[in-house]
mmCIF file of N, CA and C in Angstrom:
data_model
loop_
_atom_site.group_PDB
_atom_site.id
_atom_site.type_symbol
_atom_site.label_atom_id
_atom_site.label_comp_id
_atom_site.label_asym_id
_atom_site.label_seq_id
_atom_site.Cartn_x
_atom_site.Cartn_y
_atom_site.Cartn_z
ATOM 1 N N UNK A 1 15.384 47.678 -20.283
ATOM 2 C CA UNK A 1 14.162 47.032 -20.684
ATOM 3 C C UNK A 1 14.359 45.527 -20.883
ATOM 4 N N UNK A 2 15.075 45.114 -21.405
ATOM 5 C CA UNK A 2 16.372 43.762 -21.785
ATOM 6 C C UNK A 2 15.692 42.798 -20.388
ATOM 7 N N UNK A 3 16.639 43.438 -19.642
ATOM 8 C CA UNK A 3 16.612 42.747 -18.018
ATOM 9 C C UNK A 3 15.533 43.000 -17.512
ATOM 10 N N UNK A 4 14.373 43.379 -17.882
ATOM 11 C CA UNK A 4 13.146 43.367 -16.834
ATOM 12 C C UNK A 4 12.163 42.652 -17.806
ATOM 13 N N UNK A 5 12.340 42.176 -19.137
ATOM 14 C CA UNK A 5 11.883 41.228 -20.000
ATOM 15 C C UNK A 5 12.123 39.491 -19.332
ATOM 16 N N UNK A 6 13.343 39.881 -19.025
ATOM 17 C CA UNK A 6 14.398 38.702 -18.775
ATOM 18 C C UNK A 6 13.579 38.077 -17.678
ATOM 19 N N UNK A 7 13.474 38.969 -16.550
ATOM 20 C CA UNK A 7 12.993 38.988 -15.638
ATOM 21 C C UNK A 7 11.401 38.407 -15.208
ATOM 22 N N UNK A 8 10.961 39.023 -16.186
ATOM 23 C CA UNK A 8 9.002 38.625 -16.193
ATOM 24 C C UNK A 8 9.462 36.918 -16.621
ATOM 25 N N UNK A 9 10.104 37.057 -17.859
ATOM 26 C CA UNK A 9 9.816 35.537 -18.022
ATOM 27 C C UNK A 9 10.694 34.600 -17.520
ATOM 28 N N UNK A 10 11.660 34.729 -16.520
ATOM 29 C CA UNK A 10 12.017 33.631 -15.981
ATOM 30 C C UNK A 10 10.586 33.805 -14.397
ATOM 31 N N UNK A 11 10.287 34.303 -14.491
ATOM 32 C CA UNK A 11 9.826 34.506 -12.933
ATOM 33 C C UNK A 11 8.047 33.786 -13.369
ATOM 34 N N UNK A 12 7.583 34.257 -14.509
ATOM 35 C CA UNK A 12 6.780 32.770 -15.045
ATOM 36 C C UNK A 12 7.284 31.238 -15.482
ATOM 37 N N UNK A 13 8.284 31.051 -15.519
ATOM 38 C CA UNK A 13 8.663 29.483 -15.743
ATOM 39 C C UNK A 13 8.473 29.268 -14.442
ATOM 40 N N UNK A 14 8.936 30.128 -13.729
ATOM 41 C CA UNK A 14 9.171 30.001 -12.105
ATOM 42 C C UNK A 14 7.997 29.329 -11.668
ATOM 43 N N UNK A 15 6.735 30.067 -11.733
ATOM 44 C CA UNK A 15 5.785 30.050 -11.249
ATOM 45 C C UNK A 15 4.699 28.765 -11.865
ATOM 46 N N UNK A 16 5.287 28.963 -13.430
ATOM 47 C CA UNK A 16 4.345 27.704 -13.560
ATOM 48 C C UNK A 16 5.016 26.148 -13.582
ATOM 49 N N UNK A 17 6.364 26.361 -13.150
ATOM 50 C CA UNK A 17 6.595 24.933 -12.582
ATOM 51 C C UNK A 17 6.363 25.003 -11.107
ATOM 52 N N UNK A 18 6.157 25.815 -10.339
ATOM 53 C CA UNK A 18 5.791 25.327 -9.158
ATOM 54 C C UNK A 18 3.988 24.684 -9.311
ATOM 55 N N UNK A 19 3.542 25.580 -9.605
ATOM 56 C CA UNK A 19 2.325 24.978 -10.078
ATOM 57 C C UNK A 19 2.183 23.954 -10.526
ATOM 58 N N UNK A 20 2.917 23.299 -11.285
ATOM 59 C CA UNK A 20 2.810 21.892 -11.737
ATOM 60 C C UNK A 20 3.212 21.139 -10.820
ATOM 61 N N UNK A 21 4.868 21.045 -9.731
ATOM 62 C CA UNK A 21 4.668 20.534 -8.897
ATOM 63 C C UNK A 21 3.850 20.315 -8.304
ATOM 64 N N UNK A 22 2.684 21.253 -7.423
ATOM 65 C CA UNK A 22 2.166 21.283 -6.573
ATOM 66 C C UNK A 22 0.761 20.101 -6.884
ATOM 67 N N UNK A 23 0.794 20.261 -8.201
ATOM 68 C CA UNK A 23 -0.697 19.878 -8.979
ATOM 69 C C UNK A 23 -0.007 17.973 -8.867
ATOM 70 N N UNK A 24 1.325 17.979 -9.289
ATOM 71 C CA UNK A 24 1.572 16.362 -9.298
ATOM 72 C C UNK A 24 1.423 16.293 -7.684
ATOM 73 N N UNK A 25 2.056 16.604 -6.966
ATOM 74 C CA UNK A 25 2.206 16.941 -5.731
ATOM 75 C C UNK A 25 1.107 15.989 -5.266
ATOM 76 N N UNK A 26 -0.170 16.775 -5.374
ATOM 77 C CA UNK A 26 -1.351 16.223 -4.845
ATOM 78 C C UNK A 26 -2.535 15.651 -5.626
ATOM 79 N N UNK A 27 -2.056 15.033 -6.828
ATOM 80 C CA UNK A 27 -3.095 14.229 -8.072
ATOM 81 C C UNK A 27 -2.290 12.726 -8.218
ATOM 82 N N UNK A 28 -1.225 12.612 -6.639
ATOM 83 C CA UNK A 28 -0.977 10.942 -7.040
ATOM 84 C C UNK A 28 -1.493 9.853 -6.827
ATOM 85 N N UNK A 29 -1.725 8.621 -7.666
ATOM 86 C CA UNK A 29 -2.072 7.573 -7.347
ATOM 87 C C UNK A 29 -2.336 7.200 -6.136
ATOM 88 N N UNK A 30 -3.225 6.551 -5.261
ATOM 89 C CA UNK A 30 -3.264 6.025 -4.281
ATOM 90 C C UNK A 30 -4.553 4.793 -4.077
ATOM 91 N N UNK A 31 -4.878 4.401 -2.624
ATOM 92 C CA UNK A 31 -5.828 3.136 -3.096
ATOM 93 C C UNK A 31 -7.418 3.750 -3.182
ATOM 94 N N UNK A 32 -7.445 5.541 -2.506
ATOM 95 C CA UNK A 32 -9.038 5.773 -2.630
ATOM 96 C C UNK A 32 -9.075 5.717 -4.326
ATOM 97 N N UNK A 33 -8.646 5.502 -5.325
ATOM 98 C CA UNK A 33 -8.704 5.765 -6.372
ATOM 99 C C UNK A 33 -8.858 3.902 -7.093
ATOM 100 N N UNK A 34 -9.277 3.152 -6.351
ATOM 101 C CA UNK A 34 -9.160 1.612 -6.765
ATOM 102 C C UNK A 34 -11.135 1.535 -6.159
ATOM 103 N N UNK A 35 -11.677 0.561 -7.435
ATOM 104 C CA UNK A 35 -12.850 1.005 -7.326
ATOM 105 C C UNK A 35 -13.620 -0.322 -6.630
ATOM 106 N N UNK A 36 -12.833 -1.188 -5.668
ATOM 107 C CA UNK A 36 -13.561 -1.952 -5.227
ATOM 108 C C UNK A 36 -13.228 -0.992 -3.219
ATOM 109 N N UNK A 37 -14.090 -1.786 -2.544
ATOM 110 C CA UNK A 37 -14.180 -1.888 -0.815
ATOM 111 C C UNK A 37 -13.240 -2.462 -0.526
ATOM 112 N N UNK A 38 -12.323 -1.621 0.199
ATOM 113 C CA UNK A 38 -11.139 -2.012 0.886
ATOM 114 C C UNK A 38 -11.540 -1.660 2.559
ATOM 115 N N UNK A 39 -10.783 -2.145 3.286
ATOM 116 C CA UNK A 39 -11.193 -1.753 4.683
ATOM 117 C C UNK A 39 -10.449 -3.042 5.718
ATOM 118 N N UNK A 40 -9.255 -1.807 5.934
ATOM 119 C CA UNK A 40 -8.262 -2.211 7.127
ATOM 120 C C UNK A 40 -8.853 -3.012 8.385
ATOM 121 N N UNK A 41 -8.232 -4.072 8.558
ATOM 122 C CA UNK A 41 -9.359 -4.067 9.712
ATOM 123 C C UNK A 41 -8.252 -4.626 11.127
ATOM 124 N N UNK A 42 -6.890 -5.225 10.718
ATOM 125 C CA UNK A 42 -6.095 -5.567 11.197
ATOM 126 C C UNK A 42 -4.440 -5.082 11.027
ATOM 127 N N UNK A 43 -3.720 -4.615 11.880
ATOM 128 C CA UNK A 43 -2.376 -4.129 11.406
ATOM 129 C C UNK A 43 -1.044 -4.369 12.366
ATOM 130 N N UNK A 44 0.078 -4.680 12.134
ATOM 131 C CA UNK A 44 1.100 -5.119 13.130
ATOM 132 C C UNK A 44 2.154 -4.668 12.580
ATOM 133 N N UNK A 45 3.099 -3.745 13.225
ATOM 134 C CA UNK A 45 4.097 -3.579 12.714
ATOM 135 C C UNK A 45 5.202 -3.695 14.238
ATOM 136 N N UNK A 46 6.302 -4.083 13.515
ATOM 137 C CA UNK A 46 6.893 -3.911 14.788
ATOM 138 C C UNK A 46 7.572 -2.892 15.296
ATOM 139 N N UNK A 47 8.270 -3.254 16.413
ATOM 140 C CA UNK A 47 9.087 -2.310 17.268
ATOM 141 C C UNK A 47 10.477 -1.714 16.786
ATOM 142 N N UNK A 48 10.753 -2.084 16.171
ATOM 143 C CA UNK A 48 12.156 -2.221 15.533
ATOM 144 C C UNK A 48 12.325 -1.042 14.829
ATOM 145 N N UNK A 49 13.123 -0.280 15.307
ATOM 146 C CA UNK A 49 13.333 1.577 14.503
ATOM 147 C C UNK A 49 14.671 1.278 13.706
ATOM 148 N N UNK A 50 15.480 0.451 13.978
ATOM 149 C CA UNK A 50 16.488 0.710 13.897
ATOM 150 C C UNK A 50 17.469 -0.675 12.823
ATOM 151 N N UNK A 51 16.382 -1.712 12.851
ATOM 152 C CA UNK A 51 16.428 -2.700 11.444
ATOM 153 C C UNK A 51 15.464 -2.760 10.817
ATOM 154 N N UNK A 52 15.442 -3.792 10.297
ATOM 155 C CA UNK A 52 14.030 -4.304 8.990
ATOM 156 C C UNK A 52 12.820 -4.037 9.824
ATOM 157 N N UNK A 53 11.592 -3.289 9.404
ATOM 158 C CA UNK A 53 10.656 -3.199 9.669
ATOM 159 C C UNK A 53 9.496 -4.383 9.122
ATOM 160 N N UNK A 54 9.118 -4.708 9.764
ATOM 161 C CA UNK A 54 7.735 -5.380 9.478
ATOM 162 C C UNK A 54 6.301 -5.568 9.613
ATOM 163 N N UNK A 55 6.021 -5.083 8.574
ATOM 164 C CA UNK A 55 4.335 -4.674 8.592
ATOM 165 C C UNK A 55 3.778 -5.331 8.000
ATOM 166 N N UNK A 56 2.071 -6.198 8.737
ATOM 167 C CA UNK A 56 1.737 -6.641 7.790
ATOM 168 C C UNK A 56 -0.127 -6.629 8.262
ATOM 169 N N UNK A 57 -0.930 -6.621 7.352
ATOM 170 C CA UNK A 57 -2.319 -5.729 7.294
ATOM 171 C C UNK A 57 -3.053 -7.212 6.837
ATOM 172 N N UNK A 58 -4.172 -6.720 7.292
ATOM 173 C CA UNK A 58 -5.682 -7.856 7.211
ATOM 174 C C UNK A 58 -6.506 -6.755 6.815
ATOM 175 N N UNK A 59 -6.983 -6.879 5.697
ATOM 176 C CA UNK A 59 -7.752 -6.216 4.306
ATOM 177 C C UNK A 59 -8.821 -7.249 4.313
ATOM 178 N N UNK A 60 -9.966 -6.787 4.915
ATOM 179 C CA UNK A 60 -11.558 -7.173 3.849
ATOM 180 C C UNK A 60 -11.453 -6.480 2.539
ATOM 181 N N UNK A 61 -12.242 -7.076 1.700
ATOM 182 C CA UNK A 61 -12.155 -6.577 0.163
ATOM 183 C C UNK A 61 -13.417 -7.393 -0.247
ATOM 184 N N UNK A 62 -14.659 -6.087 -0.682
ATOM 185 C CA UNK A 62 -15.538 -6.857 -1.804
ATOM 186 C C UNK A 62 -15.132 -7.159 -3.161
ATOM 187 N N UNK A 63 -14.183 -6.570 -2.903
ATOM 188 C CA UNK A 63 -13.501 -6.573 -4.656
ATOM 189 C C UNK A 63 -13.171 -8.265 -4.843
ATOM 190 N N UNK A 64 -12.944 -8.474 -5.973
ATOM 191 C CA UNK A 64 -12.583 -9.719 -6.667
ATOM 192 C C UNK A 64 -11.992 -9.387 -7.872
ATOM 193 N N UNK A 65 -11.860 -8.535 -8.239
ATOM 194 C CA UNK A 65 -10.349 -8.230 -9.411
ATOM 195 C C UNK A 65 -9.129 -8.529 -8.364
ATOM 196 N N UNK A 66 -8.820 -9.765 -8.833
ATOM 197 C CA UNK A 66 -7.166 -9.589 -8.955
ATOM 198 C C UNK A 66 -5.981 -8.434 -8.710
ATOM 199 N N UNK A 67 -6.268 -7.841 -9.999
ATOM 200 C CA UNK A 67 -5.567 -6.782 -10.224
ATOM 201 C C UNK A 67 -5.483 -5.670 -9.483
ATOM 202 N N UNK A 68 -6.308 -5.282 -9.255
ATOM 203 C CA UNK A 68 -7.174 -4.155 -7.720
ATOM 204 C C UNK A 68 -6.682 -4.749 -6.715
ATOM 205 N N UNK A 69 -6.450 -6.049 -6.243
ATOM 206 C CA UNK A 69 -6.110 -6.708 -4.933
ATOM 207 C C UNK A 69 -4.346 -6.180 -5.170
ATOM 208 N N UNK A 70 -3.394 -6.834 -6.613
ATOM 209 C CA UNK A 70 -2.173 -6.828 -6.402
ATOM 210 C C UNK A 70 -2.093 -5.000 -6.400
ATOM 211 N N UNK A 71 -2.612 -4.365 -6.833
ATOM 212 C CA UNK A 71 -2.750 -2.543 -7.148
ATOM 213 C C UNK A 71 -2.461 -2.529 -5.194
ATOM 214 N N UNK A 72 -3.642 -2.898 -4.534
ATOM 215 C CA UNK A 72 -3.649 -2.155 -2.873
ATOM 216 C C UNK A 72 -1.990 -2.265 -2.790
ATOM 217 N N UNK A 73 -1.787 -3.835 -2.332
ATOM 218 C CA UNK A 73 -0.662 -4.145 -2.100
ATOM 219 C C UNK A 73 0.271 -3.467 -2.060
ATOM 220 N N UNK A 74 0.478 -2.867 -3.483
ATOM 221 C CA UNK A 74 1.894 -2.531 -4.101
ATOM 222 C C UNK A 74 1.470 -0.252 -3.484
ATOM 223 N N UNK A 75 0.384 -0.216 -3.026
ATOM 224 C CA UNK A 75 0.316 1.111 -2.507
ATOM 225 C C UNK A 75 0.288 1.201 -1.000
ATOM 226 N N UNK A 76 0.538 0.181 -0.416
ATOM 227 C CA UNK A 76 0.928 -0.225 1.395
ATOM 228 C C UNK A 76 2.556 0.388 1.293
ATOM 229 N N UNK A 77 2.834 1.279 2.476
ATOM 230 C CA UNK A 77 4.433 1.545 2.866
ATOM 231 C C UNK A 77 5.277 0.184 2.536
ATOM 232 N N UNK A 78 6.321 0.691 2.525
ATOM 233 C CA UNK A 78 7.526 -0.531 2.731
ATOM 234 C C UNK A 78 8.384 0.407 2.954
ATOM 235 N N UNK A 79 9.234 -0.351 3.383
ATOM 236 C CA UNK A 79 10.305 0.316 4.150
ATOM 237 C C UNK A 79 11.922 -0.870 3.564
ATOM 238 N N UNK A 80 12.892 0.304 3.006
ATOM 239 C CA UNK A 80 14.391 -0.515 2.762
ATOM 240 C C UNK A 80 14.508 -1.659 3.732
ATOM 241 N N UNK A 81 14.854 -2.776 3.262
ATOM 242 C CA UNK A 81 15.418 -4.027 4.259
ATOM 243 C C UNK A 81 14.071 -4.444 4.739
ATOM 244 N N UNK A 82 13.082 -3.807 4.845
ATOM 245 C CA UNK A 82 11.666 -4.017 5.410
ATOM 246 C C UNK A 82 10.939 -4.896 4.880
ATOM 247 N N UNK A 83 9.855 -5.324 5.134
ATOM 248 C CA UNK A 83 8.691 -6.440 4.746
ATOM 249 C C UNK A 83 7.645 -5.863 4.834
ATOM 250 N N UNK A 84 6.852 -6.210 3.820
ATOM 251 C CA UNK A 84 5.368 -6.044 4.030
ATOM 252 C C UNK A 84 4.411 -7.213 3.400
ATOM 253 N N UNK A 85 3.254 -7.070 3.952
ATOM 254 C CA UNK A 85 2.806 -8.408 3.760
ATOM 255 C C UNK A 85 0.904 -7.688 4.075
ATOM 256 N N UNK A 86 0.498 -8.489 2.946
ATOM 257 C CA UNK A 86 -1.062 -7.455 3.113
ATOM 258 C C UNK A 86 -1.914 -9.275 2.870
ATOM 259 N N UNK A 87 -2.870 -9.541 3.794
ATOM 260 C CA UNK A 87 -3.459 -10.791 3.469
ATOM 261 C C UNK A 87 -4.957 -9.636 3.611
ATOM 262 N N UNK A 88 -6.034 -10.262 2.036
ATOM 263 C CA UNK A 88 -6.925 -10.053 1.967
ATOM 264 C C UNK A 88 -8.173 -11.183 2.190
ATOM 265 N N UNK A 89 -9.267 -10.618 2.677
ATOM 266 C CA UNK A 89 -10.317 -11.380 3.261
ATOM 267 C C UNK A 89 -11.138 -10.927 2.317
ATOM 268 N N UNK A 90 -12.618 -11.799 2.117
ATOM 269 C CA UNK A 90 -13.571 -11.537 1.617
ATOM 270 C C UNK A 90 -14.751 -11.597 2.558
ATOM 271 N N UNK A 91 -14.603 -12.012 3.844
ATOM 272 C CA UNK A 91 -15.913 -12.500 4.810
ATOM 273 C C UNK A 91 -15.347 -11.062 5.617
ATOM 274 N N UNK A 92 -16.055 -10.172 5.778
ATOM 275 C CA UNK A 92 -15.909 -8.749 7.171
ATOM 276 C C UNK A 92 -15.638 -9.153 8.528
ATOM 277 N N UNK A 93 -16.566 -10.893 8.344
ATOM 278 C CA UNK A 93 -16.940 -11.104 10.138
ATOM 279 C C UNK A 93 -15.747 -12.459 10.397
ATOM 280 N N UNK A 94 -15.277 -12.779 9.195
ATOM 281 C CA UNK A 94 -13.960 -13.421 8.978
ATOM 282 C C UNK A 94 -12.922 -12.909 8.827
ATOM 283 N N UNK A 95 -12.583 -12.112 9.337
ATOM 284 C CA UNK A 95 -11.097 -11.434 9.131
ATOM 285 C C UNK A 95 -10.640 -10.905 10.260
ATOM 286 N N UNK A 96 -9.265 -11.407 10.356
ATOM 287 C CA UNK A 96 -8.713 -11.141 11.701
ATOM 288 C C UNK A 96 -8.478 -9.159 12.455
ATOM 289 N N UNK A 97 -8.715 -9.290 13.657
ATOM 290 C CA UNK A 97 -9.008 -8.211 14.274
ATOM 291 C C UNK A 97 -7.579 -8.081 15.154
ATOM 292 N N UNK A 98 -6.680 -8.919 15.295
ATOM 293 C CA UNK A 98 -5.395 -8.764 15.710
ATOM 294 C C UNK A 98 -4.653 -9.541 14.854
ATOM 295 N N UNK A 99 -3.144 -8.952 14.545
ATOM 296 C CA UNK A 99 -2.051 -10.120 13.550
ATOM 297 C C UNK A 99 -0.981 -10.047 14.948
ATOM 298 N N UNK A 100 -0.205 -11.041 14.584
ATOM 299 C CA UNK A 100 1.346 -11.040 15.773
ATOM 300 C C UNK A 100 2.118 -11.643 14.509
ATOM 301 N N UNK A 101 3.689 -11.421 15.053
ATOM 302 C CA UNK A 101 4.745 -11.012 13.915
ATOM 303 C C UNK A 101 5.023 -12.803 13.679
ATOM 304 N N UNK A 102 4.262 -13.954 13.951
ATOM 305 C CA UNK A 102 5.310 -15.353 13.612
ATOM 306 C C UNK A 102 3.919 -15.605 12.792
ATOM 307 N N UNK A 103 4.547 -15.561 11.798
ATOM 308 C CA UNK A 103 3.799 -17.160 10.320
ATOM 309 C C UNK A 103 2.888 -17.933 11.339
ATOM 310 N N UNK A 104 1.222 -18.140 11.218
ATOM 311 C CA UNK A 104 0.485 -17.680 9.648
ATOM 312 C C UNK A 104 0.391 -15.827 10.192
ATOM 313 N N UNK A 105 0.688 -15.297 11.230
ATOM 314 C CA UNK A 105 0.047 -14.270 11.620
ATOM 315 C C UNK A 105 -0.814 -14.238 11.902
ATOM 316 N N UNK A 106 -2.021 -15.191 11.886
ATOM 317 C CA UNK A 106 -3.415 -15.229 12.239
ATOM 318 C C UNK A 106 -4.005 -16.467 13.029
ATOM 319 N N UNK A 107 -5.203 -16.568 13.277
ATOM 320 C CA UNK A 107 -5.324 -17.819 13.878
ATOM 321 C C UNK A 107 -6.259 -18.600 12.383
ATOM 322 N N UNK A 108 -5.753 -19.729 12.883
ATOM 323 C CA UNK A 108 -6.067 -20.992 11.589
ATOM 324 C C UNK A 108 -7.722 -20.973 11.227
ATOM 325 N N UNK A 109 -8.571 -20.357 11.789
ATOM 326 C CA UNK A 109 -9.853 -20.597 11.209
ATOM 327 C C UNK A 109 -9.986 -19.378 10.913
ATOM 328 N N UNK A 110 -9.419 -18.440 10.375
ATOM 329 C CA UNK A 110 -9.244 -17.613 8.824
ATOM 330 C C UNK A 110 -8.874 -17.591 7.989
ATOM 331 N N UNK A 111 -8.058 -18.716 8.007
ATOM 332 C CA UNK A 111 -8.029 -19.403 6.757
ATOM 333 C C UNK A 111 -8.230 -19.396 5.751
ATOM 334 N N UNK A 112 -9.707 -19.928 5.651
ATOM 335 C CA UNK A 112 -10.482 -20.175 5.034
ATOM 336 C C UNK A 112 -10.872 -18.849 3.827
ATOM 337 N N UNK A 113 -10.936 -17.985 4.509
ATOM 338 C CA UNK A 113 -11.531 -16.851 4.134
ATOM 339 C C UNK A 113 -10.703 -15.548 3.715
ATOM 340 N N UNK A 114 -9.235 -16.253 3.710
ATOM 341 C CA UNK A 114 -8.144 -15.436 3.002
ATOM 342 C C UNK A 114 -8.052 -15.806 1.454
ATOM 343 N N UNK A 115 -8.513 -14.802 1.020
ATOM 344 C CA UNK A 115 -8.485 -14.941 -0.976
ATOM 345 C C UNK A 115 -7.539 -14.520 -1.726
ATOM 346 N N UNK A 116 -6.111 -13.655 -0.901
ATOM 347 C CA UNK A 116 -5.301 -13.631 -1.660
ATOM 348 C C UNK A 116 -3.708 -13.286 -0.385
ATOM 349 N N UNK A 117 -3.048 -13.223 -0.880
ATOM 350 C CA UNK A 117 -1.876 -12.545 -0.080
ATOM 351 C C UNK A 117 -0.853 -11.679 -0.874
ATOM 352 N N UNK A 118 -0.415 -10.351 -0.541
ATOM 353 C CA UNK A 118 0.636 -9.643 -1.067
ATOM 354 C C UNK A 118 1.741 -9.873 -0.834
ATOM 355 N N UNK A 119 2.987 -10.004 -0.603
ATOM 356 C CA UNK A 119 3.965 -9.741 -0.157
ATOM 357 C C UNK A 119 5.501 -9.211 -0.844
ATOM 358 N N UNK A 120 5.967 -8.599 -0.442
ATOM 359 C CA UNK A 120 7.191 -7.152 -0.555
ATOM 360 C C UNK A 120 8.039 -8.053 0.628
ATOM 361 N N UNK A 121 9.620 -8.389 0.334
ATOM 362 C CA UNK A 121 10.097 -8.901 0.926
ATOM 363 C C UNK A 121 11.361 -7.799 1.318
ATOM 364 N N UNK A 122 12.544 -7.959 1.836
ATOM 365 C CA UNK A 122 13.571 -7.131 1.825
ATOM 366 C C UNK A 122 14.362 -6.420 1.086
ATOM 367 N N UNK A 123 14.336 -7.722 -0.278
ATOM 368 C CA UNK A 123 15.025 -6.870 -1.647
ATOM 369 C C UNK A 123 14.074 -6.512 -2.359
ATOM 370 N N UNK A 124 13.266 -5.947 -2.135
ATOM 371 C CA UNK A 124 12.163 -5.417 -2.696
ATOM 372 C C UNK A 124 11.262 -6.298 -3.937
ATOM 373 N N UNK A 125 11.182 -7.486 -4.085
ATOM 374 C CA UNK A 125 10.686 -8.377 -4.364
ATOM 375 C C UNK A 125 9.605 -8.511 -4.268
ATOM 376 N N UNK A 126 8.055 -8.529 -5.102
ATOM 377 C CA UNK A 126 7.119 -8.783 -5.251
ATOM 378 C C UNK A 126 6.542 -9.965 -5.492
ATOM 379 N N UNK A 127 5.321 -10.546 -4.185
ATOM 380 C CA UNK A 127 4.624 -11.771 -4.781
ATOM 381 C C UNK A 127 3.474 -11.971 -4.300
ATOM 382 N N UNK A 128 2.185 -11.981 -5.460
ATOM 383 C CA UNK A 128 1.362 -11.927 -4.838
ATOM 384 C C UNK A 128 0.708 -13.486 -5.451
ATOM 385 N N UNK A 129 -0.006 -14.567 -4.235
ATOM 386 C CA UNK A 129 -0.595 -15.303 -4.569
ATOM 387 C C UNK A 129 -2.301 -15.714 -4.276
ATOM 388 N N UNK A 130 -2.984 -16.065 -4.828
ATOM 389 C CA UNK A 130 -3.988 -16.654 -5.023
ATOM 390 C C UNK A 130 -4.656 -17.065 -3.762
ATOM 391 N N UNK A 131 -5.612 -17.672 -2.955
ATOM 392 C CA UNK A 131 -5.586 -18.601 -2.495
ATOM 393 C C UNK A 131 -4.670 -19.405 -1.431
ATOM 394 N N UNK A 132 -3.517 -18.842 -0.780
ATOM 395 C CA UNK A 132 -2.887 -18.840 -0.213
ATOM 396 C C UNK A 132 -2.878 -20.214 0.699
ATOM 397 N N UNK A 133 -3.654 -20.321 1.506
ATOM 398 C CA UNK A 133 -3.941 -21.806 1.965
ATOM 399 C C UNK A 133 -4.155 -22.607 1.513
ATOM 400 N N UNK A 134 -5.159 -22.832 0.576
ATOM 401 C CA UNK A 134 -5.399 -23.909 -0.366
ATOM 402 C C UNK A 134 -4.801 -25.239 -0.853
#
């Protein structure tokens, strides 16, 4: 009787930590959960499987929190040794529709209409600034 006691209740710990996994599993953070308009509209990553990856995204955003802007950012992939780099727009019909991998990434009359920039460098280094052109 001992061992089939033993039994029921390890075989519920069992069960209700998988359950909890499963529940963190799929209740994590991500950007549908950030309450301004986000919307990809540009993306470049390169070819490179086998060093530093580099990705970097053109984000319209009605949003204007700050905080919500550095939040997307920091929920974009990165990759070890990798880069990422997220420039946000506020104009839809201003924001670039192709990036290529050499600084600014964009062409110069979007400029204007870039309101912030993310960037995740190789050592995993965070910086996000303001106004970027300005």
């Amino acid at each position: 009787m001992r061992a089939k006691n033993t039994f029921y209740l390890l075989s519920s710990v069992v069960g209700v930590l998988i359950i909890w996994f499963m529940y963190e599993s799929f209740n994590q953070p991500g950007v549908g959960q950030l309450e301004g308009e986000f919307q990809e509209m540009a993306f470049y990553r390169n070819e490179n499987n086998t060093g530093p990856v580099k990705r970097i995204y053109a984000v319209y955003t009605s949003s204007e929190n700050l905080e919500e802007l550095e939040q997307y950012g920091k929920f974009m992939p990165h990759t070890k040794y990798g880069s990422t780099t997220v420039y946000f727009f506020d104009n839809v019909l201003n924001t670039p529709k192709q990036l290529n991998p050499n600084s600014p990434h964009f062409e110069s009359t979007f400029e204007r209409s870039c309101i912030a920039v993310y960037e995740k460098n190789a050592m995993g280094q965070e910086s996000f600034r303001v106004q970027p052109f300005k």
